[in-house]
Short mmCIF file of C-alpha atoms (C1' of nucleotides) in Angstrom, two decimals:
data_model
loop_
_atom_site.label_atom_id
_atom_site.label_comp_id
_atom_site.label_asym_id
_atom_site.label_seq_id
_atom_site.Cartn_x
_atom_site.Cartn_y
_atom_site.Cartn_z
CA MET A 1 32.85 47.26 24.63
CA LYS A 2 33.19 46.41 28.28
CA LEU A 3 34.95 47.46 31.61
CA THR A 4 38.41 46.17 31.69
CA ARG A 5 39.53 43.91 35.12
CA ALA A 6 41.59 47.43 35.58
CA GLY A 7 38.56 49.68 35.74
CA GLU A 8 36.61 47.10 38.10
CA TYR A 9 39.59 47.22 40.21
CA ALA A 10 39.42 50.35 40.82
CA ILE A 11 35.76 50.48 41.41
CA ARG A 12 36.59 48.04 44.33
CA CYS A 13 39.04 49.95 45.39
CA ILE A 14 37.21 53.24 45.47
CA LEU A 15 33.98 51.37 47.31
CA TYR A 16 36.57 50.02 49.85
CA LEU A 17 37.60 53.23 51.09
CA SER A 18 34.52 54.82 51.01
CA ARG A 19 32.82 52.19 53.00
CA GLN A 20 35.54 52.67 56.04
CA ASN A 21 36.76 55.47 58.35
CA VAL A 22 37.12 58.17 55.35
CA ALA A 23 39.64 60.11 57.29
CA ASP A 24 41.77 57.10 57.29
CA THR A 25 44.59 55.93 55.67
CA ILE A 26 43.96 52.11 54.66
CA ARG A 27 46.68 49.93 54.07
CA ARG A 28 47.20 48.58 50.39
CA HIS A 29 47.20 44.84 51.96
CA ASP A 30 43.63 45.50 53.03
CA VAL A 31 42.29 46.93 50.28
CA ALA A 32 43.35 44.20 48.19
CA GLY A 33 42.38 41.34 50.74
CA HIS A 34 39.09 42.68 50.86
CA MET A 35 37.80 43.49 47.62
CA ASP A 36 39.94 40.58 46.13
CA ILE A 37 42.66 42.25 44.10
CA PRO A 38 46.10 41.88 43.22
CA MET A 39 48.61 43.60 45.33
CA GLN A 40 51.28 44.57 43.06
CA PHE A 41 47.94 45.21 40.25
CA LEU A 42 46.33 47.28 42.87
CA SER A 43 49.64 49.56 42.87
CA LYS A 44 49.15 50.46 39.64
CA ILE A 45 45.81 51.21 39.56
CA ALA A 46 46.49 53.36 42.88
CA GLN A 47 48.41 55.19 41.40
CA GLN A 48 46.33 56.21 38.32
CA LEU A 49 43.76 57.26 41.19
CA ALA A 50 46.00 59.02 42.63
CA LYS A 51 47.15 60.75 39.34
CA ALA A 52 43.55 61.65 38.84
CA GLY A 53 42.95 63.43 42.18
CA LEU A 54 40.80 60.71 43.69
CA ILE A 55 43.25 59.59 46.45
CA GLN A 56 46.53 60.45 48.56
CA ILE A 57 48.83 57.46 48.78
CA THR A 58 51.84 57.66 52.36
CA GLN A 59 54.19 55.28 51.47
CA GLY A 60 56.00 53.97 54.36
CA ALA A 61 55.39 52.06 57.80
CA LYS A 62 51.52 53.37 58.25
CA GLY A 63 51.18 53.48 54.43
CA GLY A 64 48.45 53.00 52.53
CA TYR A 65 45.56 54.99 50.40
CA ARG A 66 43.18 57.79 51.48
CA LEU A 67 40.43 58.93 49.39
CA ILE A 68 40.91 62.94 48.99
CA ARG A 69 37.44 63.56 47.54
CA SER A 70 34.31 62.68 49.75
CA PRO A 71 32.06 60.15 48.33
CA GLU A 72 29.85 62.05 47.57
CA GLU A 73 32.14 64.08 45.37
CA ILE A 74 33.54 61.00 43.51
CA THR A 75 31.13 59.51 40.20
CA LEU A 76 31.88 56.37 38.54
CA LEU A 77 32.93 58.19 35.42
CA ASP A 78 35.39 59.74 37.19
CA VAL A 79 36.92 56.28 38.44
CA ILE A 80 36.84 54.44 34.74
CA GLU A 81 38.40 57.84 33.28
CA ALA A 82 40.83 57.90 35.81
CA VAL A 83 41.95 54.15 35.00
CA GLU A 84 40.51 53.89 31.36
CA GLY A 85 41.46 57.39 29.80
CA GLU A 86 38.30 58.96 28.41
CA LEU A 87 35.47 56.66 27.62
CA VAL A 88 34.78 56.78 23.64
CA LEU A 89 32.89 53.75 21.95
CA ASN A 90 34.07 53.81 18.84
CA ASP A 91 37.49 55.13 17.13
CA CYS A 92 34.66 56.85 14.69
CA LEU A 93 34.35 59.84 17.71
CA LEU A 94 38.03 60.09 18.02
CA GLU A 95 39.58 60.20 14.51
CA HIS A 96 37.39 63.70 13.57
CA GLU A 97 39.80 63.94 11.12
CA ARG A 98 38.80 60.79 8.84
CA CYS A 99 34.94 60.91 10.00
CA SER A 100 34.82 64.48 8.87
CA ARG A 101 36.64 63.73 5.31
CA LYS A 102 32.90 61.81 4.94
CA GLY A 103 30.63 63.97 5.28
CA THR A 104 27.89 64.13 7.11
CA CYS A 105 27.43 60.95 9.04
CA ALA A 106 24.55 59.33 10.84
CA VAL A 107 26.24 56.78 12.26
CA HIS A 108 28.57 59.12 13.98
CA GLN A 109 25.65 61.12 16.01
CA VAL A 110 24.38 58.19 16.63
CA TRP A 111 27.67 57.00 19.09
CA ALA A 112 27.94 60.47 19.74
CA LYS A 113 24.30 60.39 21.89
CA ALA A 114 24.73 57.04 23.22
CA ARG A 115 28.40 58.01 24.48
CA GLY A 116 26.62 60.88 25.97
CA GLN A 117 23.90 59.10 27.12
CA LEU A 118 26.19 56.57 29.32
CA ARG A 119 28.92 59.26 29.98
CA ASP A 120 25.50 60.68 32.13
CA THR A 121 24.05 57.29 33.53
CA LEU A 122 27.79 56.78 34.79
CA ALA A 123 28.59 60.55 36.01
CA GLY A 124 25.06 60.81 37.68
CA VAL A 125 26.16 58.11 40.42
CA THR A 126 28.55 58.96 43.23
CA PHE A 127 30.04 56.39 46.04
CA ALA A 128 27.81 57.78 48.63
CA GLU A 129 25.05 55.85 46.96
CA LEU A 130 26.67 52.86 46.01
CA MET B 1 34.97 49.76 26.36
CA LYS B 2 34.87 50.34 22.34
CA LEU B 3 33.48 49.05 19.38
CA THR B 4 35.76 46.44 17.59
CA ARG B 5 37.02 46.96 13.90
CA ALA B 6 34.49 43.84 12.73
CA GLY B 7 31.65 45.43 13.95
CA GLU B 8 32.86 48.78 11.79
CA TYR B 9 33.38 47.18 8.94
CA ALA B 10 30.00 45.40 9.41
CA ILE B 11 27.87 48.44 9.84
CA ARG B 12 29.82 49.86 6.95
CA CYS B 13 28.95 46.60 5.15
CA ILE B 14 25.27 46.61 5.80
CA LEU B 15 25.20 50.96 5.08
CA TYR B 16 27.00 50.08 1.86
CA LEU B 17 24.29 47.48 0.92
CA SER B 18 21.37 49.38 1.82
CA ARG B 19 22.33 51.98 -0.28
CA GLN B 20 22.55 49.83 -3.31
CA ASN B 21 19.23 48.15 -4.98
CA VAL B 22 18.18 46.22 -2.29
CA ALA B 23 17.08 43.26 -4.60
CA ASP B 24 20.78 43.11 -5.73
CA THR B 25 23.52 40.73 -4.92
CA ILE B 26 26.43 43.02 -4.95
CA ARG B 27 30.11 41.17 -5.04
CA ARG B 28 32.11 41.07 -1.97
CA HIS B 29 35.00 43.03 -4.25
CA ASP B 30 32.86 46.10 -4.64
CA VAL B 31 31.56 46.25 -1.08
CA ALA B 32 35.51 46.04 0.83
CA GLY B 33 36.50 48.47 -2.37
CA HIS B 34 33.81 51.15 -1.81
CA MET B 35 34.29 50.64 2.10
CA ASP B 36 37.81 50.37 2.23
CA ILE B 37 37.60 46.83 3.93
CA PRO B 38 39.59 44.29 3.77
CA MET B 39 38.32 41.51 1.77
CA GLN B 40 39.26 38.49 3.32
CA PHE B 41 38.22 40.07 6.48
CA LEU B 42 35.26 40.86 4.99
CA SER B 43 34.42 37.35 4.74
CA LYS B 44 34.02 36.81 7.94
CA ILE B 45 32.26 39.26 9.22
CA ALA B 46 30.04 38.60 5.87
CA GLN B 47 29.91 35.02 7.47
CA GLN B 48 28.59 36.31 10.73
CA LEU B 49 26.27 38.41 9.06
CA ALA B 50 24.68 35.44 7.00
CA LYS B 51 23.90 33.32 10.06
CA ALA B 52 22.23 36.25 11.75
CA GLY B 53 19.76 36.27 9.31
CA LEU B 54 20.70 39.60 7.95
CA ILE B 55 21.90 39.08 4.59
CA GLN B 56 21.88 36.44 1.97
CA ILE B 57 25.46 35.01 0.54
CA THR B 58 26.13 33.73 -2.69
CA GLN B 59 29.10 31.85 -4.50
CA GLY B 60 30.40 31.47 -7.46
CA ALA B 61 30.19 33.72 -10.99
CA LYS B 62 27.86 36.66 -10.45
CA GLY B 63 27.95 35.63 -6.50
CA GLY B 64 28.18 38.12 -3.72
CA TYR B 65 26.18 39.35 -0.89
CA ARG B 66 22.41 40.73 -0.59
CA LEU B 67 20.13 41.64 2.28
CA ILE B 68 17.73 39.58 3.02
CA ARG B 69 15.58 42.36 5.56
CA SER B 70 14.43 45.45 3.99
CA PRO B 71 16.81 48.49 5.62
CA GLU B 72 13.77 49.79 7.70
CA GLU B 73 14.09 46.32 9.61
CA ILE B 74 18.05 46.35 10.59
CA THR B 75 18.75 48.22 13.54
CA LEU B 76 22.62 49.34 14.84
CA LEU B 77 22.15 47.02 17.42
CA ASP B 78 21.09 44.24 15.41
CA VAL B 79 24.51 44.23 13.18
CA ILE B 80 26.88 44.99 16.33
CA GLU B 81 25.85 41.77 18.11
CA ALA B 82 25.86 39.83 15.14
CA VAL B 83 29.32 40.49 14.90
CA GLU B 84 30.86 40.87 18.56
CA GLY B 85 27.96 39.02 20.19
CA GLU B 86 25.15 40.41 23.03
CA LEU B 87 26.29 43.44 24.20
CA VAL B 88 27.70 43.82 27.36
CA LEU B 89 29.44 46.77 29.36
CA ASN B 90 31.26 44.47 32.06
CA ASP B 91 31.53 41.20 33.87
CA CYS B 92 29.34 42.01 36.32
CA LEU B 93 26.63 41.57 34.12
CA LEU B 94 27.50 38.57 32.77
CA GLU B 95 28.63 36.30 35.54
CA HIS B 96 25.37 36.37 37.16
CA GLU B 97 26.49 33.41 40.03
CA ARG B 98 29.65 35.64 41.10
CA CYS B 99 27.88 38.91 41.73
CA SER B 100 24.18 37.80 43.31
CA ARG B 101 26.63 35.56 45.84
CA LYS B 102 27.96 38.97 47.13
CA GLY B 103 23.94 39.89 47.42
CA THR B 104 22.27 43.15 46.10
CA CYS B 105 25.10 45.30 44.92
CA ALA B 106 24.88 48.92 43.47
CA VAL B 107 27.18 49.22 40.68
CA HIS B 108 25.29 46.21 39.21
CA GLN B 109 21.82 48.32 39.24
CA VAL B 110 23.89 51.01 37.19
CA TRP B 111 25.67 48.64 34.71
CA ALA B 112 22.39 47.57 34.38
CA LYS B 113 20.78 50.75 33.37
CA ALA B 114 23.68 51.27 31.57
CA ARG B 115 23.66 48.32 29.25
CA GLY B 116 19.84 48.81 28.98
CA GLN B 117 20.27 52.66 27.86
CA LEU B 118 22.69 51.66 25.16
CA ARG B 119 21.09 48.51 23.66
CA ASP B 120 18.05 50.27 23.68
CA THR B 121 19.82 53.35 21.43
CA LEU B 122 21.60 51.60 18.68
CA ALA B 123 18.14 49.58 18.61
CA GLY B 124 16.19 52.65 17.37
CA VAL B 125 18.45 53.46 14.53
CA THR B 126 17.38 51.57 11.47
CA PHE B 127 19.49 51.74 8.23
CA ALA B 128 17.32 53.03 6.67
CA GLU B 129 17.76 55.97 8.64
CA LEU B 130 21.69 55.79 8.05
"C1'" DC C 1 30.44 19.77 -19.57
"C1'" DA C 2 34.79 23.19 -19.10
"C1'" DT C 3 36.12 27.39 -17.61
"C1'" DA C 4 35.86 31.60 -15.50
"C1'" DT C 5 34.35 33.76 -11.43
"C1'" DT C 6 33.61 34.25 -7.27
"C1'" DA C 7 32.98 33.10 -2.31
"C1'" DA C 8 33.64 29.80 2.34
"C1'" DA C 9 36.43 27.39 5.70
"C1'" DG C 10 39.79 26.20 8.21
"C1'" DA C 11 45.02 27.19 9.34
"C1'" DC C 12 47.76 30.44 10.15
"C1'" DC C 13 49.85 35.02 12.08
"C1'" DT C 14 50.92 39.43 13.66
"C1'" DT C 15 50.76 43.34 16.36
"C1'" DT C 16 48.13 45.36 19.76
"C1'" DT C 17 45.93 45.05 25.04
"C1'" DT C 18 45.46 42.85 29.44
"C1'" DA C 19 46.92 41.22 33.61
"C1'" DA C 20 49.20 40.41 35.70
"C1'" DT C 21 54.28 40.02 38.86
"C1'" DC C 22 58.82 40.68 39.77
"C1'" DC C 23 62.60 43.60 41.59
"C1'" DT C 24 64.71 47.81 43.53
"C1'" DA C 25 64.27 51.95 45.46
"C1'" DT C 26 62.14 55.42 48.42
"C1'" DA C 27 59.27 56.88 52.18
"C1'" DT C 28 57.94 56.62 56.75
"C1'" DA C 29 56.95 55.79 61.92
"C1'" DC C 30 58.95 54.37 65.81
"C1'" DG D 1 68.69 52.91 61.72
"C1'" DT D 2 65.39 49.43 60.99
"C1'" DA D 3 60.68 47.48 60.19
"C1'" DT D 4 57.56 47.87 57.61
"C1'" DA D 5 54.71 49.81 53.18
"C1'" DT D 6 54.62 51.38 48.71
"C1'" DA D 7 56.66 53.30 44.22
"C1'" DG D 8 57.96 52.83 39.63
"C1'" DG D 9 60.14 50.35 35.94
"C1'" DA D 10 61.38 45.92 33.57
"C1'" DT D 11 59.67 42.49 32.12
"C1'" DT D 12 56.02 38.63 31.05
"C1'" DA D 13 52.62 35.47 29.57
"C1'" DA D 14 48.05 34.98 27.95
"C1'" DA D 15 44.25 36.56 25.25
"C1'" DA D 16 41.88 39.54 21.54
"C1'" DA D 17 41.85 41.93 17.31
"C1'" DG D 18 43.26 42.37 13.02
"C1'" DG D 19 44.44 40.30 9.14
"C1'" DT D 20 46.34 37.04 5.69
"C1'" DC D 21 47.66 32.64 3.05
"C1'" DT D 22 45.42 28.39 1.10
"C1'" DT D 23 42.95 25.16 -0.50
"C1'" DT D 24 37.60 24.01 -1.22
"C1'" DA D 25 33.62 24.77 -3.34
"C1'" DA D 26 29.25 26.62 -5.74
"C1'" DT D 27 27.44 28.85 -9.58
"C1'" DA D 28 27.04 31.34 -14.46
"C1'" DT D 29 27.80 30.40 -18.91
"C1'" DG D 30 29.39 29.84 -23.28
#
DNA sequence: CATATTAAAGACCTTTTTAATCCTATATAC
DNA sequence: GTATATAGGATTAAAAAGGTCTTTAATATG
């Protein structure tokens, strides 16, 4: 029921890029150093952020990371789901088959609501505001 | 970022007890059987529920579990926090020291809000309604 | 009181997830 | 072509999740 380290690092990474000159490509080394993220681990996370269309990665000399979207267009939810996958609070909401077999489950409704609220809250905050 | 199996089982357990004659002591065997919970694992969970003051456990012949509070007085949050501990969405909200050292962290605020909402939602549903 | 019933308590185990790290390959600027 | 940087796959260590096993203890009932 908690954000993983990878999720936390992803947020820090985007946060750092948002605070620099957004057009610049920032070296992984700098991001890792300033935001206290293990370098190699940052590689993995950056690759997921790139796959999700949030950053562009450049290899080679002068390589590094650059935001593709502007900070106004990136929400906390975007970043979290980029590294953790779709945000779900319980299995019940995943295993549709199993849950529906039990008929109308009142608990299900509550979880659906809770999940919706959480996603809305996280989707309501952009990195421009942070 | 997801409810554990233990949490899910705890909810099922209380749900089952709520649906029986509330004054009765129900055998662990019955709860486990009807709600599809591994027996031995249910023991561990029941002990936590007892420690949290939600159920009374009786050993010996005719022993089992009985609700102490009425279903109207037990919320989803009560049950979840009984087995999972205090509901927290990220480390940031735990490690006050570390987080406050960084000054006013905007991300912190968002998580605090999200956590509050989630807890409120879960605290707003009793087992009488489920 | 003896016995059957029933759960507790603690040790132990297995699998999965998390959180990295290592190493080789590859891309780019100069 | 060489130095600079990251990618990408394999591997690993630690922690958490999810149980199970075994021994102990409590209670009802004849």
